Amino acid sequence: MKRRLLLGAAIAIAGLALVSNADAQQPPIKIGMSMAQTGGLAGGGKASLLGTEIWRDDINARGGLLGRKVELVVYDDKSSAAETPAIYSKLIDVDKVDLLFSPYATVPTAPIMPLVKQRGMVLIGNFSFQINSKIGHDMWFNVAPWGPADSWAAAFLDIGQKAGGKTVALLTADQEFAQNLATTAREVATKRNMPIVYDQAYPPNTVEFSGIIRALKAAKPDVVYVASYPPDSAGILRAINEIGIGDNVKLFGGGMVGLQFGPVMENLGSLVNGVVNFNTWLPEPSMYYDGTKTFFETYSKRAVEAKVDPLGYYLAPFGYAQGQLIEAAVKATGSLDQKAIAKYLHENEVKTIVGPISFAADGERKVTATLQAQFQGIVDKNMDQFKKPGKQVILFPPNLKSGELVTPFEAARK
């Protein structure tokens, strides 16, 4: 009898050991993505990836998803749209990833949309702009706060009208992202009976903006809407500093990429004063949610080691939030089934460190959370000033507003 009990106990222990070993040997949940680590988008790509890596480390410290560790499978797309289709084919067919995050930005993401739709996979978008409008993939979910296509222009022109603006000038890069913004700005201006007195697209390799700014100044617009990329944004502001823009301009900015990144802001210093521009997260009191403060404490330490944007406001918390979207959906559905995850994200609001996120049918935000904020009181060569509230005053949306517009633009620059 004693021998039978001992034998039974031994079998039970062995069985537990086998179960334990089986649990330990479960393969990780693999999330595949490309991310710009070199090329023109690398500055933003590295910050975004660090945000996602912090989420991965946090979720794994809590035991992972479905009892399995999370592994990121990441390739450098070199900021090139030519690279991404092959990378995502490899991620799906060779690496056999369970889930997909998109590249950073519109241009590298657009070419992979037909493939991902064909394969019936969920894709968490990363700051692309309206790339699903033609593809119509019902498993696309953009973590960016853009919302409806016309929301940027509508918010900016609304601020301009309230400041007394009646006419509009458009200055835009001749690339997909900027031209998408320009198209919606024209539509919004037309609906609001705001005549467009200047409409100029410039080649992407433009480095000298003096002639363009002189022509813009001569048109005497009340509101100037700019859609530009980082080198252009700097060139435009330097030209304005030399030439001026005219006392009639009440509002300037809107869609200038680059003015969200710490190194660019530090480099431009006081030249950004008065610009009202889009942003996604700022250290204003209205912007903190559960986990936001802790995230930035971790990010600040790791950003130094990784040599990436020391602020990381624009992209890094959204890199973390895209992980939170997947985390919520996988936990709620108890599976990695693509259709179940998509259904959950369509039907439920998810709380994240950048606020609650809910999606419209096209996979964009139901309501825009894109900020329009004005640089005020910026001095030269001082990164720490951007970590304080009151330096980028939020004007839109109303529920996050933290200050008032200083106008006209020339007065705000001083």
Short mmCIF file of C-alpha atoms in Angstrom, two decimals:
data_model
loop_
_atom_site.label_atom_id
_atom_site.label_comp_id
_atom_site.label_asym_id
_atom_site.label_seq_id
_atom_site.Cartn_x
_atom_site.Cartn_y
_atom_site.Cartn_z
CA MET A 1 0.00 0.00 0.00
CA LYS A 2 2.78 2.37 0.97
CA ARG A 3 4.63 1.50 -2.24
CA ARG A 4 1.49 2.32 -4.30
CA LEU A 5 1.14 5.71 -2.60
CA LEU A 6 4.77 6.53 -3.24
CA LEU A 7 4.42 5.44 -6.86
CA GLY A 8 1.28 7.56 -7.30
CA ALA A 9 2.97 10.58 -5.76
CA ALA A 10 5.96 10.14 -8.05
CA ILE A 11 3.72 9.94 -11.11
CA ALA A 12 1.83 13.07 -10.00
CA ILE A 13 5.07 14.99 -9.47
CA ALA A 14 6.37 13.86 -12.83
CA GLY A 15 3.12 14.95 -14.44
CA LEU A 16 3.36 18.38 -12.85
CA ALA A 17 6.92 18.66 -14.04
CA LEU A 18 5.83 17.80 -17.59
CA VAL A 19 3.07 20.44 -17.47
CA SER A 20 5.53 22.96 -16.05
CA ASN A 21 8.06 22.17 -18.76
CA ALA A 22 5.35 22.39 -21.41
CA ASP A 23 4.37 25.84 -20.11
CA ALA A 24 7.98 26.93 -20.06
CA GLN A 25 8.50 25.72 -23.60
CA GLN A 26 5.53 27.54 -25.10
CA PRO A 27 6.77 29.62 -28.02
CA PRO A 28 6.62 33.39 -27.68
CA ILE A 29 3.91 35.47 -29.30
CA LYS A 30 5.74 37.11 -32.18
CA ILE A 31 4.81 40.62 -33.28
CA GLY A 32 6.41 41.59 -36.58
CA MET A 33 7.19 45.06 -37.84
CA SER A 34 9.59 47.13 -39.87
CA MET A 35 10.87 50.36 -38.40
CA ALA A 36 13.11 53.07 -39.80
CA GLN A 37 16.45 52.77 -38.04
CA THR A 38 18.33 54.51 -40.86
CA GLY A 39 17.32 57.10 -43.44
CA GLY A 40 15.21 60.23 -43.12
CA LEU A 41 12.58 58.73 -40.79
CA ALA A 42 15.08 57.14 -38.40
CA GLY A 43 14.83 59.82 -35.71
CA GLY A 44 11.12 59.19 -35.26
CA GLY A 45 11.38 55.47 -35.94
CA LYS A 46 13.90 54.88 -33.17
CA ALA A 47 11.79 56.75 -30.61
CA SER A 48 8.65 54.89 -31.67
CA LEU A 49 10.39 51.52 -31.43
CA LEU A 50 11.75 52.32 -27.98
CA GLY A 51 8.19 53.03 -26.82
CA THR A 52 7.08 49.63 -28.12
CA GLU A 53 10.06 47.91 -26.52
CA ILE A 54 9.13 49.42 -23.15
CA TRP A 55 5.61 47.98 -23.54
CA ARG A 56 7.09 44.58 -24.45
CA ASP A 57 9.26 44.61 -21.34
CA ASP A 58 6.33 45.67 -19.16
CA ILE A 59 3.96 43.00 -20.48
CA ASN A 60 6.61 40.29 -20.16
CA ALA A 61 7.31 41.35 -16.58
CA ARG A 62 3.60 40.76 -15.91
CA GLY A 63 3.72 37.27 -17.39
CA GLY A 64 3.21 38.01 -21.07
CA LEU A 65 0.06 37.44 -23.13
CA LEU A 66 -1.93 34.21 -22.83
CA GLY A 67 0.85 32.96 -20.58
CA ARG A 68 3.45 33.43 -23.33
CA LYS A 69 6.28 35.91 -23.63
CA VAL A 70 6.02 38.62 -26.29
CA GLU A 71 8.81 38.88 -28.85
CA LEU A 72 9.28 41.73 -31.32
CA VAL A 73 10.61 40.77 -34.74
CA VAL A 74 11.92 44.02 -36.22
CA TYR A 75 13.66 44.87 -39.51
CA ASP A 76 15.09 48.21 -40.61
CA ASP A 77 13.10 49.46 -43.62
CA LYS A 78 15.67 52.24 -44.17
CA SER A 79 12.82 54.78 -44.37
CA SER A 80 12.03 53.40 -47.84
CA ALA A 81 8.72 52.33 -49.34
CA ALA A 82 10.69 50.02 -51.63
CA GLU A 83 11.79 47.90 -48.65
CA THR A 84 8.54 47.30 -46.79
CA PRO A 85 6.62 44.88 -49.06
CA ALA A 86 9.44 42.30 -48.99
CA ILE A 87 9.91 42.75 -45.24
CA TYR A 88 6.25 42.11 -44.46
CA SER A 89 6.13 39.12 -46.81
CA LYS A 90 9.06 37.68 -44.86
CA LEU A 91 7.45 38.45 -41.52
CA ILE A 92 4.27 36.61 -42.53
CA ASP A 93 5.67 33.70 -44.58
CA VAL A 94 9.11 33.03 -43.10
CA ASP A 95 9.06 34.39 -39.56
CA LYS A 96 5.44 33.27 -39.08
CA VAL A 97 4.60 36.19 -36.82
CA ASP A 98 1.32 36.14 -34.93
CA LEU A 99 0.57 39.85 -35.18
CA LEU A 100 1.69 42.90 -37.13
CA PHE A 101 2.58 46.49 -36.31
CA SER A 102 3.03 48.82 -39.28
CA PRO A 103 6.10 50.91 -40.14
CA TYR A 104 6.30 54.52 -39.01
CA ALA A 105 4.78 57.05 -41.43
CA THR A 106 2.60 57.11 -44.51
CA VAL A 107 5.03 56.41 -47.34
CA PRO A 108 6.55 53.13 -46.02
CA THR A 109 3.14 51.84 -44.89
CA ALA A 110 1.08 52.40 -48.04
CA PRO A 111 2.74 49.62 -50.12
CA ILE A 112 2.03 46.88 -47.55
CA MET A 113 -1.70 47.51 -47.24
CA PRO A 114 -2.81 45.28 -50.16
CA LEU A 115 -0.67 42.39 -48.87
CA VAL A 116 -1.93 42.63 -45.30
CA LYS A 117 -5.53 42.87 -46.46
CA GLN A 118 -5.08 39.84 -48.75
CA ARG A 119 -3.67 37.81 -45.86
CA GLY A 120 -6.51 38.83 -43.55
CA MET A 121 -4.27 40.14 -40.78
CA VAL A 122 -4.80 42.88 -38.22
CA LEU A 123 -2.43 45.81 -38.73
CA ILE A 124 -1.88 48.41 -36.03
CA GLY A 125 -1.02 51.61 -37.88
CA ASN A 126 1.76 53.94 -36.80
CA PHE A 127 1.18 57.57 -37.80
CA SER A 128 0.13 57.04 -41.40
CA PHE A 129 -2.36 59.48 -42.85
CA GLN A 130 -5.51 58.27 -44.64
CA ILE A 131 -3.84 55.30 -46.36
CA ASN A 132 -6.85 53.06 -45.77
CA SER A 133 -9.28 55.33 -47.59
CA LYS A 134 -8.79 53.47 -50.90
CA ILE A 135 -7.81 49.99 -49.66
CA GLY A 136 -10.68 49.61 -47.20
CA HIS A 137 -9.01 47.03 -44.94
CA ASP A 138 -11.39 46.29 -42.06
CA MET A 139 -8.54 45.09 -39.83
CA TRP A 140 -6.57 48.37 -39.89
CA PHE A 141 -6.33 50.38 -36.67
CA ASN A 142 -4.26 53.57 -36.64
CA VAL A 143 -2.84 54.40 -33.22
CA ALA A 144 -2.27 58.01 -34.32
CA PRO A 145 -4.79 60.55 -32.99
CA TRP A 146 -5.71 62.00 -36.39
CA GLY A 147 -9.41 61.11 -36.57
CA PRO A 148 -11.52 62.23 -39.57
CA ALA A 149 -9.51 63.29 -42.64
CA ASP A 150 -10.43 66.96 -42.41
CA SER A 151 -9.82 67.32 -38.67
CA TRP A 152 -6.36 68.90 -38.86
CA ALA A 153 -7.37 71.61 -41.31
CA ALA A 154 -10.72 72.19 -39.63
CA ALA A 155 -9.14 72.70 -36.21
CA PHE A 156 -6.42 75.01 -37.56
CA LEU A 157 -8.71 77.13 -39.73
CA ASP A 158 -11.25 77.36 -36.90
CA ILE A 159 -8.56 78.89 -34.68
CA GLY A 160 -7.65 81.26 -37.53
CA GLN A 161 -11.24 82.37 -38.09
CA LYS A 162 -11.74 83.04 -34.39
CA ALA A 163 -8.63 85.25 -34.56
CA GLY A 164 -10.23 87.24 -37.39
CA GLY A 165 -8.70 85.42 -40.35
CA LYS A 166 -10.59 85.59 -43.65
CA THR A 167 -8.09 84.45 -46.32
CA VAL A 168 -5.77 81.44 -46.52
CA ALA A 169 -2.37 80.62 -48.01
CA LEU A 170 -1.19 77.05 -48.56
CA LEU A 171 2.49 76.08 -48.62
CA THR A 172 3.04 72.33 -48.98
CA ALA A 173 5.69 69.77 -49.86
CA ASP A 174 5.03 67.85 -53.06
CA GLN A 175 4.77 64.47 -51.31
CA GLU A 176 1.84 62.22 -50.44
CA PHE A 177 1.43 63.12 -46.77
CA ALA A 178 1.64 66.87 -47.30
CA GLN A 179 -0.58 66.78 -50.37
CA ASN A 180 -3.24 64.84 -48.47
CA LEU A 181 -3.25 67.63 -45.90
CA ALA A 182 -3.38 70.26 -48.62
CA THR A 183 -6.36 68.60 -50.28
CA THR A 184 -8.40 68.60 -47.09
CA ALA A 185 -7.31 72.17 -46.28
CA ARG A 186 -8.64 73.37 -49.65
CA GLU A 187 -11.94 71.58 -49.05
CA VAL A 188 -12.34 73.03 -45.56
CA ALA A 189 -11.39 76.55 -46.68
CA THR A 190 -13.95 76.36 -49.50
CA LYS A 191 -16.71 75.20 -47.16
CA ARG A 192 -15.89 78.08 -44.81
CA ASN A 193 -15.84 80.66 -47.62
CA MET A 194 -12.20 81.48 -46.95
CA PRO A 195 -10.54 82.47 -50.26
CA ILE A 196 -7.17 80.83 -50.97
CA VAL A 197 -4.89 83.68 -52.03
CA TYR A 198 -1.71 81.61 -52.36
CA ASP A 199 -1.29 77.89 -53.08
CA GLN A 200 2.24 76.63 -53.63
CA ALA A 201 3.70 73.10 -53.64
CA TYR A 202 7.48 72.88 -53.57
CA PRO A 203 9.77 69.95 -54.56
CA PRO A 204 10.88 67.69 -51.69
CA ASN A 205 14.55 68.60 -52.17
CA THR A 206 13.98 72.37 -51.80
CA VAL A 207 16.54 73.99 -49.48
CA GLU A 208 16.12 77.69 -50.29
CA PHE A 209 12.76 79.19 -49.33
CA SER A 210 13.46 82.93 -49.56
CA GLY A 211 11.72 83.38 -52.92
CA ILE A 212 8.70 81.35 -51.80
CA ILE A 213 8.33 83.33 -48.57
CA ARG A 214 8.57 86.65 -50.45
CA ALA A 215 5.78 85.54 -52.79
CA LEU A 216 3.68 84.32 -49.88
CA LYS A 217 4.19 87.61 -48.04
CA ALA A 218 3.12 89.56 -51.11
CA ALA A 219 -0.20 87.66 -51.19
CA LYS A 220 -1.04 89.10 -47.73
CA PRO A 221 -2.96 86.10 -46.33
CA ASP A 222 -4.54 86.13 -42.88
CA VAL A 223 -3.89 82.43 -42.23
CA VAL A 224 -0.93 80.40 -43.51
CA TYR A 225 -1.29 76.62 -43.52
CA VAL A 226 2.01 74.78 -43.97
CA ALA A 227 2.45 71.04 -44.57
CA SER A 228 6.18 70.33 -44.51
CA TYR A 229 8.84 67.79 -43.55
CA PRO A 230 11.63 68.39 -40.98
CA PRO A 231 14.31 69.93 -43.27
CA ASP A 232 11.65 72.07 -44.99
CA SER A 233 10.14 73.22 -41.69
CA ALA A 234 13.53 74.48 -40.55
CA GLY A 235 14.24 76.15 -43.90
CA ILE A 236 10.86 77.90 -43.95
CA LEU A 237 11.27 79.28 -40.43
CA ARG A 238 14.80 80.49 -41.14
CA ALA A 239 13.56 82.29 -44.25
CA ILE A 240 10.75 83.92 -42.28
CA ASN A 241 13.26 85.04 -39.67
CA GLU A 242 15.23 86.83 -42.40
CA ILE A 243 12.36 88.23 -44.47
CA GLY A 244 9.34 88.40 -42.19
CA ILE A 245 5.84 87.34 -43.15
CA GLY A 246 3.74 90.49 -42.70
CA ASP A 247 1.65 91.93 -39.87
CA ASN A 248 -1.58 90.72 -41.49
CA VAL A 249 -0.80 87.02 -40.75
CA LYS A 250 -2.81 86.03 -37.70
CA LEU A 251 -2.01 82.31 -37.68
CA PHE A 252 0.93 80.35 -39.10
CA GLY A 253 1.73 76.61 -39.07
CA GLY A 254 -0.68 73.70 -38.91
CA GLY A 255 1.08 70.69 -40.46
CA MET A 256 4.81 71.20 -40.01
CA VAL A 257 6.57 67.88 -39.32
CA GLY A 258 9.79 68.14 -37.33
CA LEU A 259 8.66 70.70 -34.79
CA GLN A 260 7.60 67.82 -32.55
CA PHE A 261 11.14 66.42 -32.12
CA GLY A 262 13.43 67.53 -29.29
CA PRO A 263 16.65 67.98 -31.30
CA VAL A 264 14.85 70.01 -34.02
CA MET A 265 13.12 72.25 -31.48
CA GLU A 266 16.35 72.80 -29.56
CA ASN A 267 18.18 73.64 -32.79
CA LEU A 268 15.56 76.15 -33.95
CA GLY A 269 15.04 77.68 -30.50
CA SER A 270 13.25 81.03 -30.57
CA LEU A 271 12.51 80.69 -34.31
CA VAL A 272 9.52 78.50 -33.44
CA ASN A 273 7.83 81.17 -31.33
CA GLY A 274 4.31 81.95 -32.47
CA VAL A 275 3.95 78.87 -34.67
CA VAL A 276 0.69 76.99 -34.11
CA ASN A 277 1.27 73.39 -35.08
CA PHE A 278 -0.12 69.89 -34.79
CA ASN A 279 1.19 67.60 -32.11
CA THR A 280 0.16 64.40 -30.34
CA TRP A 281 1.32 64.61 -26.72
CA LEU A 282 2.68 67.52 -24.69
CA PRO A 283 3.63 67.91 -21.01
CA GLU A 284 0.53 69.97 -20.22
CA PRO A 285 -1.53 69.04 -17.13
CA SER A 286 -4.47 67.87 -19.26
CA MET A 287 -2.39 65.19 -21.04
CA TYR A 288 -1.61 62.76 -18.22
CA TYR A 289 -3.45 59.43 -17.97
CA ASP A 290 -2.89 56.24 -15.99
CA GLY A 291 0.70 55.16 -16.65
CA THR A 292 1.81 58.23 -18.64
CA LYS A 293 4.16 59.62 -16.00
CA THR A 294 5.74 56.23 -15.33
CA PHE A 295 6.26 55.66 -19.05
CA PHE A 296 8.15 58.90 -19.54
CA GLU A 297 10.29 58.26 -16.49
CA THR A 298 11.38 54.97 -18.07
CA TYR A 299 11.67 56.44 -21.55
CA SER A 300 13.88 59.34 -20.40
CA LYS A 301 16.42 56.96 -18.90
CA ARG A 302 16.47 54.56 -21.83
CA ALA A 303 16.50 57.33 -24.45
CA VAL A 304 19.88 58.50 -23.18
CA GLU A 305 21.33 55.00 -23.55
CA ALA A 306 19.70 54.51 -26.96
CA LYS A 307 20.72 58.00 -28.16
CA VAL A 308 17.24 58.87 -29.39
CA ASP A 309 15.00 61.92 -28.98
CA PRO A 310 15.30 62.78 -25.26
CA LEU A 311 11.71 64.04 -25.17
CA GLY A 312 9.92 61.43 -27.28
CA TYR A 313 6.54 63.15 -26.93
CA TYR A 314 5.40 62.80 -30.52
CA LEU A 315 5.80 59.06 -31.16
CA ALA A 316 7.16 57.12 -28.19
CA PRO A 317 4.00 56.97 -26.02
CA PHE A 318 2.01 55.86 -29.07
CA GLY A 319 4.55 53.09 -29.68
CA TYR A 320 3.62 51.94 -26.18
CA ALA A 321 -0.11 52.47 -26.80
CA GLN A 322 -0.17 50.22 -29.88
CA GLY A 323 1.01 47.43 -27.61
CA GLN A 324 -1.78 48.28 -25.19
CA LEU A 325 -4.34 47.97 -28.01
CA ILE A 326 -3.15 44.44 -28.80
CA GLU A 327 -2.87 43.57 -25.12
CA ALA A 328 -6.48 44.57 -24.45
CA ALA A 329 -7.85 42.72 -27.47
CA VAL A 330 -5.89 39.50 -26.91
CA LYS A 331 -6.79 39.37 -23.22
CA ALA A 332 -10.47 40.07 -23.88
CA THR A 333 -10.78 37.48 -26.65
CA GLY A 334 -8.41 34.96 -25.09
CA SER A 335 -6.90 34.24 -28.50
CA LEU A 336 -4.74 35.42 -31.38
CA ASP A 337 -7.57 35.05 -33.88
CA GLN A 338 -7.31 37.99 -36.28
CA LYS A 339 -11.06 38.40 -36.82
CA ALA A 340 -11.78 38.27 -33.08
CA ILE A 341 -9.10 40.88 -32.34
CA ALA A 342 -10.41 43.16 -35.09
CA LYS A 343 -14.00 42.80 -33.87
CA TYR A 344 -12.96 43.71 -30.34
CA LEU A 345 -11.05 46.82 -31.43
CA HIS A 346 -13.96 47.98 -33.59
CA GLU A 347 -16.45 47.59 -30.75
CA ASN A 348 -14.55 48.65 -27.64
CA GLU A 349 -12.75 51.69 -26.26
CA VAL A 350 -9.25 50.93 -24.99
CA LYS A 351 -7.62 52.90 -22.19
CA THR A 352 -3.98 53.76 -22.95
CA ILE A 353 -1.25 56.06 -21.67
CA VAL A 354 -2.25 58.58 -24.38
CA GLY A 355 -5.91 58.49 -23.39
CA PRO A 356 -8.92 56.39 -24.40
CA ILE A 357 -8.89 55.16 -28.00
CA SER A 358 -11.93 54.10 -30.00
CA PHE A 359 -12.09 53.49 -33.73
CA ALA A 360 -14.43 54.40 -36.55
CA ALA A 361 -15.26 51.89 -39.30
CA ASP A 362 -12.22 52.95 -41.36
CA GLY A 363 -9.80 52.17 -38.52
CA GLU A 364 -9.09 55.83 -37.72
CA ARG A 365 -10.04 57.49 -34.45
CA LYS A 366 -13.75 58.17 -34.03
CA VAL A 367 -12.93 61.61 -32.65
CA THR A 368 -9.73 63.51 -33.32
CA ALA A 369 -7.29 63.92 -30.46
CA THR A 370 -4.73 65.76 -32.60
CA LEU A 371 -3.44 68.79 -30.77
CA GLN A 372 -2.97 72.28 -32.18
CA ALA A 373 -0.50 74.06 -29.91
CA GLN A 374 1.38 77.36 -30.01
CA PHE A 375 5.04 77.78 -29.12
CA GLN A 376 5.31 80.60 -26.59
CA GLY A 377 8.33 82.11 -24.83
CA ILE A 378 10.91 79.75 -26.32
CA VAL A 379 14.57 80.69 -25.86
CA ASP A 380 17.62 79.44 -27.74
CA LYS A 381 19.69 76.36 -26.90
CA ASN A 382 17.62 74.99 -24.05
CA MET A 383 16.16 71.48 -24.23
CA ASP A 384 14.86 71.46 -20.65
CA GLN A 385 12.34 74.23 -21.36
CA PHE A 386 10.33 71.84 -23.53
CA LYS A 387 9.81 69.51 -20.56
CA LYS A 388 7.77 72.19 -18.78
CA PRO A 389 4.12 73.15 -19.27
CA GLY A 390 3.32 76.51 -20.84
CA LYS A 391 5.88 76.37 -23.63
CA GLN A 392 3.58 74.64 -26.12
CA VAL A 393 0.14 75.86 -25.16
CA ILE A 394 -2.69 73.61 -26.34
CA LEU A 395 -5.41 75.49 -28.24
CA PHE A 396 -7.33 72.46 -29.56
CA PRO A 397 -9.18 70.21 -28.75
CA PRO A 398 -11.27 72.11 -26.20
CA ASN A 399 -11.17 69.36 -23.57
CA LEU A 400 -7.37 69.52 -23.50
CA LYS A 401 -6.94 73.29 -23.95
CA SER A 402 -4.26 74.78 -21.69
CA GLY A 403 -3.88 78.41 -22.83
CA GLU A 404 -4.80 81.17 -25.25
CA LEU A 405 -3.58 82.11 -28.72
CA VAL A 406 -1.14 85.00 -29.06
CA THR A 407 -1.82 86.81 -32.33
CA PRO A 408 -0.84 88.24 -34.83
CA PHE A 409 1.99 85.89 -35.76
CA GLU A 410 4.71 88.57 -35.89
CA ALA A 411 3.79 89.74 -32.38
CA ALA A 412 3.84 86.16 -31.10
CA ARG A 413 7.35 85.65 -32.46
CA LYS A 414 8.82 88.27 -30.11
#
